[in-house]
PDB file of C-alpha atoms in Angstrom:
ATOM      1  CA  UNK A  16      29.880  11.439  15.127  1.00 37.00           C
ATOM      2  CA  UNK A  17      26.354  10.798  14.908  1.00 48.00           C
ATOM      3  CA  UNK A  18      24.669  14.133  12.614  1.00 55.00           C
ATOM      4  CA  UNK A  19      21.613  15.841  13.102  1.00 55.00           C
ATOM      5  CA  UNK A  20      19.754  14.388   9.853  1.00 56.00           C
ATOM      6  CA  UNK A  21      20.181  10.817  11.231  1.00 81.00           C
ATOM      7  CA  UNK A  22      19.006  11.675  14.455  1.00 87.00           C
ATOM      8  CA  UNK A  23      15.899  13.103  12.607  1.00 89.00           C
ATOM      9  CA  UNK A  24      15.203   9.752  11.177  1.00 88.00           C
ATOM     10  CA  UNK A  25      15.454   8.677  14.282  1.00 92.00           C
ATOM     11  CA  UNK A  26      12.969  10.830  15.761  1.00 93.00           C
ATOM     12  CA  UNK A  27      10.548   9.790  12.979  1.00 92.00           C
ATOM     13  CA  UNK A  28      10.890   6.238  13.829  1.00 92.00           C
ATOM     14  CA  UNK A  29      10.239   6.309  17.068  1.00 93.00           C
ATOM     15  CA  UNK A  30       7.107   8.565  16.522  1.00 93.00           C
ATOM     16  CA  UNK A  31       5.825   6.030  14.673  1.00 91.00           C
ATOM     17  CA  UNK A  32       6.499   3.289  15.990  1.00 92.00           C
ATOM     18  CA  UNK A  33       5.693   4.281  19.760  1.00 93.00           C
ATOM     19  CA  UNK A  34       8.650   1.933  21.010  1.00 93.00           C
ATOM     20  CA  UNK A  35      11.926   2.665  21.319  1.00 91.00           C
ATOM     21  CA  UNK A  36      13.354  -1.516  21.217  1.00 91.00           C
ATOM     22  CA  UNK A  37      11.173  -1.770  18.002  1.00 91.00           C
ATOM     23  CA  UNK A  38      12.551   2.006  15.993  1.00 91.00           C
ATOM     24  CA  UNK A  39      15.673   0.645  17.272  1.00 90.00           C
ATOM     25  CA  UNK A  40      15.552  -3.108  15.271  1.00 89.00           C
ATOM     26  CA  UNK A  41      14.055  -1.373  12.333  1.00 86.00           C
ATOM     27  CA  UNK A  42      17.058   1.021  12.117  1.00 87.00           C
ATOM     28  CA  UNK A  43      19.780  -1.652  12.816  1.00 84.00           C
ATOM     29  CA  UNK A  44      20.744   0.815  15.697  1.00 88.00           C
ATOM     30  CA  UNK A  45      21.722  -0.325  19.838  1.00 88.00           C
ATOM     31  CA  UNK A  46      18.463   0.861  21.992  1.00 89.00           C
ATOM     32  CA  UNK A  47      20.832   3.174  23.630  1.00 88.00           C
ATOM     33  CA  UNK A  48      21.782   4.671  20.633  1.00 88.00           C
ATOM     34  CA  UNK A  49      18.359   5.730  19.883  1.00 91.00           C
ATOM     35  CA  UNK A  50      17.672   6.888  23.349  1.00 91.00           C
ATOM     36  CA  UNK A  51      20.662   9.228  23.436  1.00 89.00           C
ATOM     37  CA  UNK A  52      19.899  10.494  19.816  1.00 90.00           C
ATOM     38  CA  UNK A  53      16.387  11.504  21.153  1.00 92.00           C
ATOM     39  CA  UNK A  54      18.139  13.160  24.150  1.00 91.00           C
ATOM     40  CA  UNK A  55      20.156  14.775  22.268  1.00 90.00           C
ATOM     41  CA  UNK A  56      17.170  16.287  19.804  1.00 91.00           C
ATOM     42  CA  UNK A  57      15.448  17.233  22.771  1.00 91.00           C
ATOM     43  CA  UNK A  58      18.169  18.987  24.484  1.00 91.00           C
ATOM     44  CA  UNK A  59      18.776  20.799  20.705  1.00 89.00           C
ATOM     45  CA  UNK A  60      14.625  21.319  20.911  1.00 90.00           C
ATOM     46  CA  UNK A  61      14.697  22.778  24.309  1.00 92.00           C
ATOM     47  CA  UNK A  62      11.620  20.520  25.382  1.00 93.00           C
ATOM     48  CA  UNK A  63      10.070  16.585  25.345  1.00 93.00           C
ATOM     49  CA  UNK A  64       9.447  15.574  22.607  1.00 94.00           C
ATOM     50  CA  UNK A  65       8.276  12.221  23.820  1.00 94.00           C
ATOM     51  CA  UNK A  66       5.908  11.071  26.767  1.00 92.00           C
ATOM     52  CA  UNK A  67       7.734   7.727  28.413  1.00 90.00           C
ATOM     53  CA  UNK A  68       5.397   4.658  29.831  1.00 87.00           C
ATOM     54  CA  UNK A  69       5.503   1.363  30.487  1.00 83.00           C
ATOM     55  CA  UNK A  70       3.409   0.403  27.130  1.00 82.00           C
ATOM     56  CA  UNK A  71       6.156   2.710  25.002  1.00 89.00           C
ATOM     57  CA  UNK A  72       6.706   6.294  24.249  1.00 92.00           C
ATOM     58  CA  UNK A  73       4.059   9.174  22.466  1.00 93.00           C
ATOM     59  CA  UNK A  74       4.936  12.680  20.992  1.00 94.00           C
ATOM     60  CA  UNK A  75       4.026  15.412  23.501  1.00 94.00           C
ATOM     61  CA  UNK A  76       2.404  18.177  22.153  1.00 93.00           C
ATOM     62  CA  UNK A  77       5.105  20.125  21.064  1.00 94.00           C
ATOM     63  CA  UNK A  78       6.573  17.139  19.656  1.00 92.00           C
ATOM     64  CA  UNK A  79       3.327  16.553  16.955  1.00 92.00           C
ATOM     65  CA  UNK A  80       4.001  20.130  16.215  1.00 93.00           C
ATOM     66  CA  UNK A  81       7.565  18.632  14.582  1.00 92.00           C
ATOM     67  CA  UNK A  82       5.957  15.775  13.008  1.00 91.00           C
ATOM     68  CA  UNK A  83       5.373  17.723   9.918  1.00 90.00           C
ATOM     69  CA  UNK A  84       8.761  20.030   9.309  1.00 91.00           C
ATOM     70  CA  UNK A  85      10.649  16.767  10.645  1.00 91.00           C
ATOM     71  CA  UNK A  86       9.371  14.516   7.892  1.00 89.00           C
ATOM     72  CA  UNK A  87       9.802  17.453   4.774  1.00 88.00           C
ATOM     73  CA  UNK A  88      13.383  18.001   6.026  1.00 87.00           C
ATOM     74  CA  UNK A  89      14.284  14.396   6.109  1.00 86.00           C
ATOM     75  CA  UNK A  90      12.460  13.919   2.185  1.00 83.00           C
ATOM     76  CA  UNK A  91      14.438  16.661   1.179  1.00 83.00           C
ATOM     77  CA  UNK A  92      17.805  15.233   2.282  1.00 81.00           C
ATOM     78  CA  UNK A  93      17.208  12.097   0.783  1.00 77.00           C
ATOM     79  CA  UNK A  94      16.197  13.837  -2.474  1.00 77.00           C
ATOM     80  CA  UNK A  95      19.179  15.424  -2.603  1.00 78.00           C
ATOM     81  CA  UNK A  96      21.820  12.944  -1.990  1.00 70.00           C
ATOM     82  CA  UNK A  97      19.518  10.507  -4.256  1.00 68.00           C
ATOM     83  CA  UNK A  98      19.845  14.065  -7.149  1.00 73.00           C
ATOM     84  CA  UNK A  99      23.318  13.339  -6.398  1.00 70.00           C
ATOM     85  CA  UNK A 100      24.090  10.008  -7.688  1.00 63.00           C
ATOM     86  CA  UNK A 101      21.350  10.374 -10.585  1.00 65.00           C
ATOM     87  CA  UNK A 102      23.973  13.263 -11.891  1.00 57.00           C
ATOM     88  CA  UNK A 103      26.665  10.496 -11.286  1.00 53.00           C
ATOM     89  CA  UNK A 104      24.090   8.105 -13.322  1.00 53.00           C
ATOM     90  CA  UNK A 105      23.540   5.750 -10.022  1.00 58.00           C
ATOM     91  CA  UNK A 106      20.186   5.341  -8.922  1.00 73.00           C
ATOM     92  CA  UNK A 107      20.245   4.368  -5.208  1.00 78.00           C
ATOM     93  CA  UNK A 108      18.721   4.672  -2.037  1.00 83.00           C
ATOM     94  CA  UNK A 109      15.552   3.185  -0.481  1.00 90.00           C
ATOM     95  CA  UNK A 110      12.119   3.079  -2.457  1.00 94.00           C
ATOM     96  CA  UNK A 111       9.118   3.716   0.211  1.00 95.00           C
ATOM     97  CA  UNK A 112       6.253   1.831  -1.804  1.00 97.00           C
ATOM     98  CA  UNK A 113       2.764   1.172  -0.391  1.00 97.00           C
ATOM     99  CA  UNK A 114       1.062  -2.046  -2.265  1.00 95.00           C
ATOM    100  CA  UNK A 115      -1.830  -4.049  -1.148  1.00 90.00           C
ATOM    101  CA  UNK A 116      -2.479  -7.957  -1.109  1.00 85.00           C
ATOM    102  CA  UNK A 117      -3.310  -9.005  -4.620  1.00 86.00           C
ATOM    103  CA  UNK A 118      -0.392  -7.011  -5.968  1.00 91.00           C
ATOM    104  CA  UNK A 119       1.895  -8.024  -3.126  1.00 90.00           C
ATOM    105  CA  UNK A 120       1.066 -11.880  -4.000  1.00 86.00           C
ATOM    106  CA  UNK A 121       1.410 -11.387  -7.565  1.00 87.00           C
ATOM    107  CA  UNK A 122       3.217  -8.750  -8.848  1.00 90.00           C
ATOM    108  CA  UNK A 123       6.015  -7.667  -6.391  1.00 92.00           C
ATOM    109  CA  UNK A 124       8.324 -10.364  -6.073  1.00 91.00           C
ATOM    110  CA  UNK A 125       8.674 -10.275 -10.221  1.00 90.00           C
ATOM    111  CA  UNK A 126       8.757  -6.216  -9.943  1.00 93.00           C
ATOM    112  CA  UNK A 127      11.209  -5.476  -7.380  1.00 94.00           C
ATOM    113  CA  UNK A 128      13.696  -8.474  -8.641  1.00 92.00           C
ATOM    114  CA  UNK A 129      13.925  -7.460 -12.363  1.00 90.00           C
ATOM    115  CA  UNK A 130      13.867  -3.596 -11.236  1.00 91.00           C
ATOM    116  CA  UNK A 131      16.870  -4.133  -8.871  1.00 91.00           C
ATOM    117  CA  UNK A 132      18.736  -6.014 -11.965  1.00 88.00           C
ATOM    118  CA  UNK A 133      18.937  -2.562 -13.276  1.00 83.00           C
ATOM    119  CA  UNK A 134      19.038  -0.322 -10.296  1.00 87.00           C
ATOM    120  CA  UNK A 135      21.230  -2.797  -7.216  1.00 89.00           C
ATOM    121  CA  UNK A 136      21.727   0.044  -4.919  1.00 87.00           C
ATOM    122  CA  UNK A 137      18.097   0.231  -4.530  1.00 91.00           C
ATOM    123  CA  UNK A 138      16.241  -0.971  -1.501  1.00 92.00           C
ATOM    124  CA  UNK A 139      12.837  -1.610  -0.802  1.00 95.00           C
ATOM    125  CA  UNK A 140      10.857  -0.395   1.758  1.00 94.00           C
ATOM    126  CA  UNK A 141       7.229  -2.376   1.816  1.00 95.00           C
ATOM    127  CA  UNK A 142       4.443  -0.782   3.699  1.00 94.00           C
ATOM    128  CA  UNK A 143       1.048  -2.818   3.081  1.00 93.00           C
ATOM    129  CA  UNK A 144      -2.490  -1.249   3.642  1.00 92.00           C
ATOM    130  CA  UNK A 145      -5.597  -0.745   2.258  1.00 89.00           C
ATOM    131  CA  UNK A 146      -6.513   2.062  -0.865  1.00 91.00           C
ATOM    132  CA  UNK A 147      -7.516   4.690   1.848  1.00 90.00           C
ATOM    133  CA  UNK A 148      -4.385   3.894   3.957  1.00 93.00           C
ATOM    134  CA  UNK A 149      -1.825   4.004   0.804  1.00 95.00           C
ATOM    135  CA  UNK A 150      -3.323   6.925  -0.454  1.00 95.00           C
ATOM    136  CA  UNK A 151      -3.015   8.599   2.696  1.00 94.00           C
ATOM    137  CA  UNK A 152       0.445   7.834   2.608  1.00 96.00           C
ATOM    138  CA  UNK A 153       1.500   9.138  -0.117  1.00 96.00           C
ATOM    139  CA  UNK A 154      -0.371  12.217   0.376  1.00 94.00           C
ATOM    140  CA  UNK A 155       1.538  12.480   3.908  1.00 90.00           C
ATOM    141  CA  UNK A 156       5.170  11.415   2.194  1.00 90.00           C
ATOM    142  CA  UNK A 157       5.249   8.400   4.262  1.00 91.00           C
ATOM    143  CA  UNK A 158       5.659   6.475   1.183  1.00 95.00           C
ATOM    144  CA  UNK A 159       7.113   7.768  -2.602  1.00 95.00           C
ATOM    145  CA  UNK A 160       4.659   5.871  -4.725  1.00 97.00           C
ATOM    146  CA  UNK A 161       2.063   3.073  -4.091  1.00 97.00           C
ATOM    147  CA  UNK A 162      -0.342   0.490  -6.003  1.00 97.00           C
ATOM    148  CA  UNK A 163      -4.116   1.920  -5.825  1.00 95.00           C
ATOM    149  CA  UNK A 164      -7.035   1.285  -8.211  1.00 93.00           C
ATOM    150  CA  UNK A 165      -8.701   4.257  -9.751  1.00 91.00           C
ATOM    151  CA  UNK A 166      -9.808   6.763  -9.290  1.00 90.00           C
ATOM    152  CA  UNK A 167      -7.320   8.469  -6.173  1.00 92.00           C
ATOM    153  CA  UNK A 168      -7.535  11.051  -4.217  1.00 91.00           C
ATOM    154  CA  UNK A 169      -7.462  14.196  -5.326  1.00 92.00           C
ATOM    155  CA  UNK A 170      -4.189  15.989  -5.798  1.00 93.00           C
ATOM    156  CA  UNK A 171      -2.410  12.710  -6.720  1.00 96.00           C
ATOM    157  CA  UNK A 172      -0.760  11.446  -9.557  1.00 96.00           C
ATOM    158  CA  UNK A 173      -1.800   8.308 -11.190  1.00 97.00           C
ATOM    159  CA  UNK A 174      -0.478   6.072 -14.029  1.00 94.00           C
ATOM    160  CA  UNK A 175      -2.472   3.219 -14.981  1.00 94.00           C
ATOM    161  CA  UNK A 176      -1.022  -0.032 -15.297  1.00 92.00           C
ATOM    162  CA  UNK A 177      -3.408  -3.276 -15.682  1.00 91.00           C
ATOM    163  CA  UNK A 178      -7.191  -3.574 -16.650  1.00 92.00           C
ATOM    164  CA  UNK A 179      -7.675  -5.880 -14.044  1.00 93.00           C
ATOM    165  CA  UNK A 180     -11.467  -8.000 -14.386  1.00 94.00           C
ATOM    166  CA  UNK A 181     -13.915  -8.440 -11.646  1.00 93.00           C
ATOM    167  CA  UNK A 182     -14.979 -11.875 -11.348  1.00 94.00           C
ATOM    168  CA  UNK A 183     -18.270 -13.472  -9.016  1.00 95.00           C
ATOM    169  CA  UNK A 184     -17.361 -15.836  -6.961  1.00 94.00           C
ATOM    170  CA  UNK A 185     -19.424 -18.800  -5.794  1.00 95.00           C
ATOM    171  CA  UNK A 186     -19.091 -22.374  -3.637  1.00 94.00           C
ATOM    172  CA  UNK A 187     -18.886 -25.318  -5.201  1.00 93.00           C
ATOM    173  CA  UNK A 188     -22.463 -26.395  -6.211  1.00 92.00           C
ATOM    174  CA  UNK A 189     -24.170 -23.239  -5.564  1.00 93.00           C
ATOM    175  CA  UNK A 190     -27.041 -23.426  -8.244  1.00 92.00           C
ATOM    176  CA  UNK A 191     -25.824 -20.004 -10.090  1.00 92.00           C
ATOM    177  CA  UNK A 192     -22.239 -22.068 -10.950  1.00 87.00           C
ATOM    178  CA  UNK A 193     -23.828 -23.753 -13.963  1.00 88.00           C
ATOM    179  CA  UNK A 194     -24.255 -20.185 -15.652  1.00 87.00           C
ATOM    180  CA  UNK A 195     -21.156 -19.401 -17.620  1.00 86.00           C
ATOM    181  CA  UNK A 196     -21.417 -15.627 -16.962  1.00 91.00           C
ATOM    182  CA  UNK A 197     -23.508 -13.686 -13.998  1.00 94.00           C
ATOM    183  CA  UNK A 198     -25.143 -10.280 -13.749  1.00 92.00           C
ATOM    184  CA  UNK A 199     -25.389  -8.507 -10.610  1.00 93.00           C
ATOM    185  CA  UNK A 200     -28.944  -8.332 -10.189  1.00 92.00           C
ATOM    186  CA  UNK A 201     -28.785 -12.512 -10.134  1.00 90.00           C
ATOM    187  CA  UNK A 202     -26.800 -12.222  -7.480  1.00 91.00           C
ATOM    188  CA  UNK A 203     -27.898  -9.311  -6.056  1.00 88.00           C
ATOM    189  CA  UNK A 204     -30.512 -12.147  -3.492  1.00 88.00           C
ATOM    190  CA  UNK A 205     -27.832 -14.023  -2.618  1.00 93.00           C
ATOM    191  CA  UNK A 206     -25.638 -13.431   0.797  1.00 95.00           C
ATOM    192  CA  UNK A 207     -22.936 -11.475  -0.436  1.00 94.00           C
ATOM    193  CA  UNK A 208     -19.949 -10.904   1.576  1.00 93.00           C
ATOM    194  CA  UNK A 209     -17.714  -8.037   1.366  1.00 88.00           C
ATOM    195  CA  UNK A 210     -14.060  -6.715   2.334  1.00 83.00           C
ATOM    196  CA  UNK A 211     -14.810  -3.669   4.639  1.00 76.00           C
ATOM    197  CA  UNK A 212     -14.014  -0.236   3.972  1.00 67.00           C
ATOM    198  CA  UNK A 213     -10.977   0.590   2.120  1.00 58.00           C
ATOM    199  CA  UNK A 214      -9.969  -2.946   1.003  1.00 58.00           C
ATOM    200  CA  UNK A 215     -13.871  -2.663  -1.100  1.00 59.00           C
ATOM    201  CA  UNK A 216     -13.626   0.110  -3.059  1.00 77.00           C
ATOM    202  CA  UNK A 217     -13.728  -1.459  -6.475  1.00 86.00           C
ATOM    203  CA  UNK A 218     -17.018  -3.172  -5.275  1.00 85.00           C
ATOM    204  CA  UNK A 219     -18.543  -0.446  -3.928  1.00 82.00           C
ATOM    205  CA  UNK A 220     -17.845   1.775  -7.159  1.00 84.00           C
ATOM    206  CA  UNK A 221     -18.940  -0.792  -8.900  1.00 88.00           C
ATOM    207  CA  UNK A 222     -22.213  -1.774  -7.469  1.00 85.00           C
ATOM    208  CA  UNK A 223     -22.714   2.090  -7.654  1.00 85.00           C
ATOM    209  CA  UNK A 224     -22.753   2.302 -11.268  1.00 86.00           C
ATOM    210  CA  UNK A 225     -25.601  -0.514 -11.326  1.00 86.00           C
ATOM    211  CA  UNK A 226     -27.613   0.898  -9.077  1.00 87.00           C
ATOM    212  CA  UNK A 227     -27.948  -2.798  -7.479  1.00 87.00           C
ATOM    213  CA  UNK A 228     -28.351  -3.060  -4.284  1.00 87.00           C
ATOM    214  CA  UNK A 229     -26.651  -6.234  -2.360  1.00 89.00           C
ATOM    215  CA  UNK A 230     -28.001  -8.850   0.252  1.00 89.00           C
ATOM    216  CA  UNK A 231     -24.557  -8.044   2.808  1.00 89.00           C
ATOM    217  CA  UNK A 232     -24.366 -10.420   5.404  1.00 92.00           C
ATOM    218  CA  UNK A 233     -20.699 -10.369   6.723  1.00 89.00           C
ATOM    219  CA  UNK A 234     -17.818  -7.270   6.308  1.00 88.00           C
ATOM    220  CA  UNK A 235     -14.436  -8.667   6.387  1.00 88.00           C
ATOM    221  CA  UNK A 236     -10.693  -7.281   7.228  1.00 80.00           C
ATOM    222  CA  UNK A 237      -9.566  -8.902   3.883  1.00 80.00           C
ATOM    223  CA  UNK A 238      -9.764 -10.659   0.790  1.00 85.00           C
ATOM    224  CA  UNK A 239      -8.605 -14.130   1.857  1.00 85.00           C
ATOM    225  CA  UNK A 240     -11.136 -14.039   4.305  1.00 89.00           C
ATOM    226  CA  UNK A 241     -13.942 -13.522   2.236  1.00 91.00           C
ATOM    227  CA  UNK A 242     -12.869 -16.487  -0.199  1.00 91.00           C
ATOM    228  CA  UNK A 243     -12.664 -18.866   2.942  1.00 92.00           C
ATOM    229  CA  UNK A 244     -16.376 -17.596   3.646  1.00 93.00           C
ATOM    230  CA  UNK A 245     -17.647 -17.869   0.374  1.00 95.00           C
ATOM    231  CA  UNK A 246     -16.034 -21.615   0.358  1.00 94.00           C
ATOM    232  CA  UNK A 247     -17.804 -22.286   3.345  1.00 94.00           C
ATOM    233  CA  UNK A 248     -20.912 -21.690   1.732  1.00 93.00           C
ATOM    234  CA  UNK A 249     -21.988 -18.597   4.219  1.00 95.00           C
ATOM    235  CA  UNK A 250     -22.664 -16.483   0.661  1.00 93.00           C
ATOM    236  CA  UNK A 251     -21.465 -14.918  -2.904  1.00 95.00           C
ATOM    237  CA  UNK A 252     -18.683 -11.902  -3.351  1.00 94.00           C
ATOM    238  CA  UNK A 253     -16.945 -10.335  -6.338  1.00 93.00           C
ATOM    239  CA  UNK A 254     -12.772 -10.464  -6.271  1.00 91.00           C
ATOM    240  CA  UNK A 255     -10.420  -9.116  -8.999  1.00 90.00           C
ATOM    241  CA  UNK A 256      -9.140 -11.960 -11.288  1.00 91.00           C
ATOM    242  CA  UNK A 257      -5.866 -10.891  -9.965  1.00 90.00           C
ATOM    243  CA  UNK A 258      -6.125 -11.811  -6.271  1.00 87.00           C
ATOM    244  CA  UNK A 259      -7.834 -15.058  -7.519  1.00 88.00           C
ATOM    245  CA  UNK A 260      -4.867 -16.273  -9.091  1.00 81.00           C
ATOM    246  CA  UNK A 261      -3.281 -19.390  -7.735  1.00 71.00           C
ATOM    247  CA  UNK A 262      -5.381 -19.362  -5.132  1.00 74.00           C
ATOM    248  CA  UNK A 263      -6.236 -22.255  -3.028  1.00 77.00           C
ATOM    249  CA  UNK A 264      -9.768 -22.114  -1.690  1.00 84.00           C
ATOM    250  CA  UNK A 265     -12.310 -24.461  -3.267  1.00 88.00           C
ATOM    251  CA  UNK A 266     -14.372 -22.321  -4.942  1.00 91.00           C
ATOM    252  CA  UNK A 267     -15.941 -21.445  -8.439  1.00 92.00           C
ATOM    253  CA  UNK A 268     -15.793 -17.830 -10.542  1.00 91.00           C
ATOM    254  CA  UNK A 269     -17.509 -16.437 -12.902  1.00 94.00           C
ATOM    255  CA  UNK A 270     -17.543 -13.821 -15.429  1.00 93.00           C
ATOM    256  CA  UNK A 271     -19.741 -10.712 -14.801  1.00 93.00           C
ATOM    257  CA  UNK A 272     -21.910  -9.862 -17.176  1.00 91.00           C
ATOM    258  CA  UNK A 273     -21.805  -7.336 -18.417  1.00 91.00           C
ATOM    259  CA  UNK A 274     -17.769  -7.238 -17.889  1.00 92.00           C
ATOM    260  CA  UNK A 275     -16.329  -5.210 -15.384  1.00 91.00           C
ATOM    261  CA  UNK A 276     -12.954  -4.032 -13.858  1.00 93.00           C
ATOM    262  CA  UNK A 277     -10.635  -2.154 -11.969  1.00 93.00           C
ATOM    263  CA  UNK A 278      -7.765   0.321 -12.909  1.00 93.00           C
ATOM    264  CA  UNK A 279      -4.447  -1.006 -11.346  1.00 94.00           C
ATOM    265  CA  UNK A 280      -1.606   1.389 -11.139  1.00 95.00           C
ATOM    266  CA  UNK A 281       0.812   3.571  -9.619  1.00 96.00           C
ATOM    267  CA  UNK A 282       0.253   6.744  -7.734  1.00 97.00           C
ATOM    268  CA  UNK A 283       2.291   9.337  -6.137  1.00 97.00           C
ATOM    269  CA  UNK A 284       2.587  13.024  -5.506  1.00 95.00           C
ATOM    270  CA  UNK A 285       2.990  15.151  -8.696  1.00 94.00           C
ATOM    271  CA  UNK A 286       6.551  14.808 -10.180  1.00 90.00           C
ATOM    272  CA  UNK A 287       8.395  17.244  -8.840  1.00 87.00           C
ATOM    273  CA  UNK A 288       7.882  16.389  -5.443  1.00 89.00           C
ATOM    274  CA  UNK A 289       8.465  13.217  -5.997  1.00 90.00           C
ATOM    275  CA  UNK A 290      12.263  11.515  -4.769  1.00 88.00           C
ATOM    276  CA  UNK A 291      14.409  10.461  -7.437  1.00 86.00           C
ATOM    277  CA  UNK A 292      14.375   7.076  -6.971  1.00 90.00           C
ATOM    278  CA  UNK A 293      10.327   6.932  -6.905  1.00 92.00           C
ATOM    279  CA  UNK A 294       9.990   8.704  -9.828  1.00 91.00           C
ATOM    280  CA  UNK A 295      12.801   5.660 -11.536  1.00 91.00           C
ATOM    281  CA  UNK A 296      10.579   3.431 -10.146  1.00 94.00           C
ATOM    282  CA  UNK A 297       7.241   5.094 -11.937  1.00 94.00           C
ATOM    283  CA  UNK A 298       9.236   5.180 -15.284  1.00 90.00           C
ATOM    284  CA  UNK A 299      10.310   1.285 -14.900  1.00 90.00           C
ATOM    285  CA  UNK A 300       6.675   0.674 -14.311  1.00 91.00           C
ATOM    286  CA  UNK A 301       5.244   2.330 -17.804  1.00 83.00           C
ATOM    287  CA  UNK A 302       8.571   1.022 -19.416  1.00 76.00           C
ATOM    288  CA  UNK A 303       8.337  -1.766 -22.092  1.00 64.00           C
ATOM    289  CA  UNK A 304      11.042  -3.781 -19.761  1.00 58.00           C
ATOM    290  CA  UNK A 305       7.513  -4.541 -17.247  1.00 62.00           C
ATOM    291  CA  UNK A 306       4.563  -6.918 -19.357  1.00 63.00           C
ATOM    292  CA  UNK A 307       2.237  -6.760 -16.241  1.00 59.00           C
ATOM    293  CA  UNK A 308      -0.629  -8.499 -18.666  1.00 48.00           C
ATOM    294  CA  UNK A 309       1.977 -11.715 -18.301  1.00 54.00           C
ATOM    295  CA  UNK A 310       1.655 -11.352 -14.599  1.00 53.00           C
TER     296      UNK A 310
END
């Protein structure tokens, strides 16, 4: 017999995904299933929860009003059966984690491999966004933990992990290349191109602090795209040494000067309201088992 919690999840799905087929993959559950555990919620609700169209299904009203309650109850159920096995010493359940492109191309596959060598009956659950989206997030308890740079939003918790440097980056044969080391106001002429709002936050900050003011000439969705740009020759940007790893755009860097980074780490809500699994995760992070200057 299906119980109420699951059909909660179920509820949370769908309101989030706006498609019944789709909350039904993503739960490994028959699309009838889900439709009759939403029946049966509203039936138990005594109202729609759900507005049905041809493009997919939205909360009504009444069923935004749930949103909220829906999501604490379901966190607290899974903090309690994951309090359970931690008193049994078994760490298991599924790990919500927000994390954003540089880390997910560099760190995670090393992270969640060695950390489920210790902890098997952990699962991952990825959710990939920008610093504004992930911090949002966790703020929301969509997610237990995620990657951000500092500083967060207020109200979070935040343990750093990696200085990570901030590097210009140029076309091959642009005249600045033959410098070993740039300052921002050399570049500060120069078409600069720049990941848009909450993907450029480390810029931003950073070009703050200067007081320099940049030539922009194109906002992009993402980092990648910016690189392909700046190999193009359509201008100059500033990337994290981390994202520029193993990358394979033809294209120059150079040290700033003088240096600057970012603040890689984790964030989450304060510990107490964080799951018991997340907050195994945050302690893994800090441990001495995780050399993230190797990575």
């Amino acid at each position: 017999m299906e119980s109420t919690f699951n059909r909660y999840e179920v509820f949370l799905k769908v309101a989030e995904l706006g498609n019944i087929t789709r909350a039904a993959e993503a739960l490994n559950y028959t699309q009838s299933g889900v439709s009759h555990s939403i029946a049966a919620l509203e039936r138990e609700a005594g109202f729609p929860l759900f507005l049905r169209g041809s493009g997919g299904v939205a909360l009504t009203e009444r069923g935004r009003r749930l949103l909220a309650p829906v999501q604490e109850l379901v966190n607290r159920q899974r903090n309690l059966a994951q309090a359970i096995h931690e008193i049994n010493d078994v760490v298991c359940g599924t790990l919500r984690l927000g994390t954003f492109t540089s880390v997910s191309a560099q760190w995670l596959p090393w992270i969640i491999r060695d950390f489920q060598r210790s902890c098997p009956r952990v699962e991952f659950d990825l959710r990939a966004g920008d610093y504004d989206e992930i911090g949002e997030w966790i703020r929301r308890e969509k997610i237990d933990c995620g990657f951000l740079s500092a500083p967060v939003p207020e109200g979070l918790s935040f343990r750093p992990l990696k200085e990570d440097p901030m590097k210009v980056i140029l076309p091959v044969g642009h005249p600045l290349a033959e410098r070993g080391s740039l300052t921002l106001p050399e570049i500060a002429q120069e078409p600069f191109i720049i990941p848009m709002k909450g993907s450029d936050n480390d810029i931003q900050a950073l070009l703050r602090r200067s007081g320099v003011s940049v030539r922009v000439r194109y906002a992009l969705n993402d980092e990648f795209s910016v690189m392909s740009m700046v190999e193009h020759g359509f201008g100059v940007s500033i990337m994290p040494d981390l994202i520029l790893r193993n990358f394979r755009f033809s294209l120059l860097s150079r040290d700033l000067s003088p240096e600057a980074h970012r603040t890689l780490g984790i964030a989450s809500l304060p510990p107490e309201r964080v799951s018991v699994v997340g907050r195994t995760f945050i302690r893994y992070l800090s441990g001495p088992a995780v050399d993230l200057w190797r990575l």
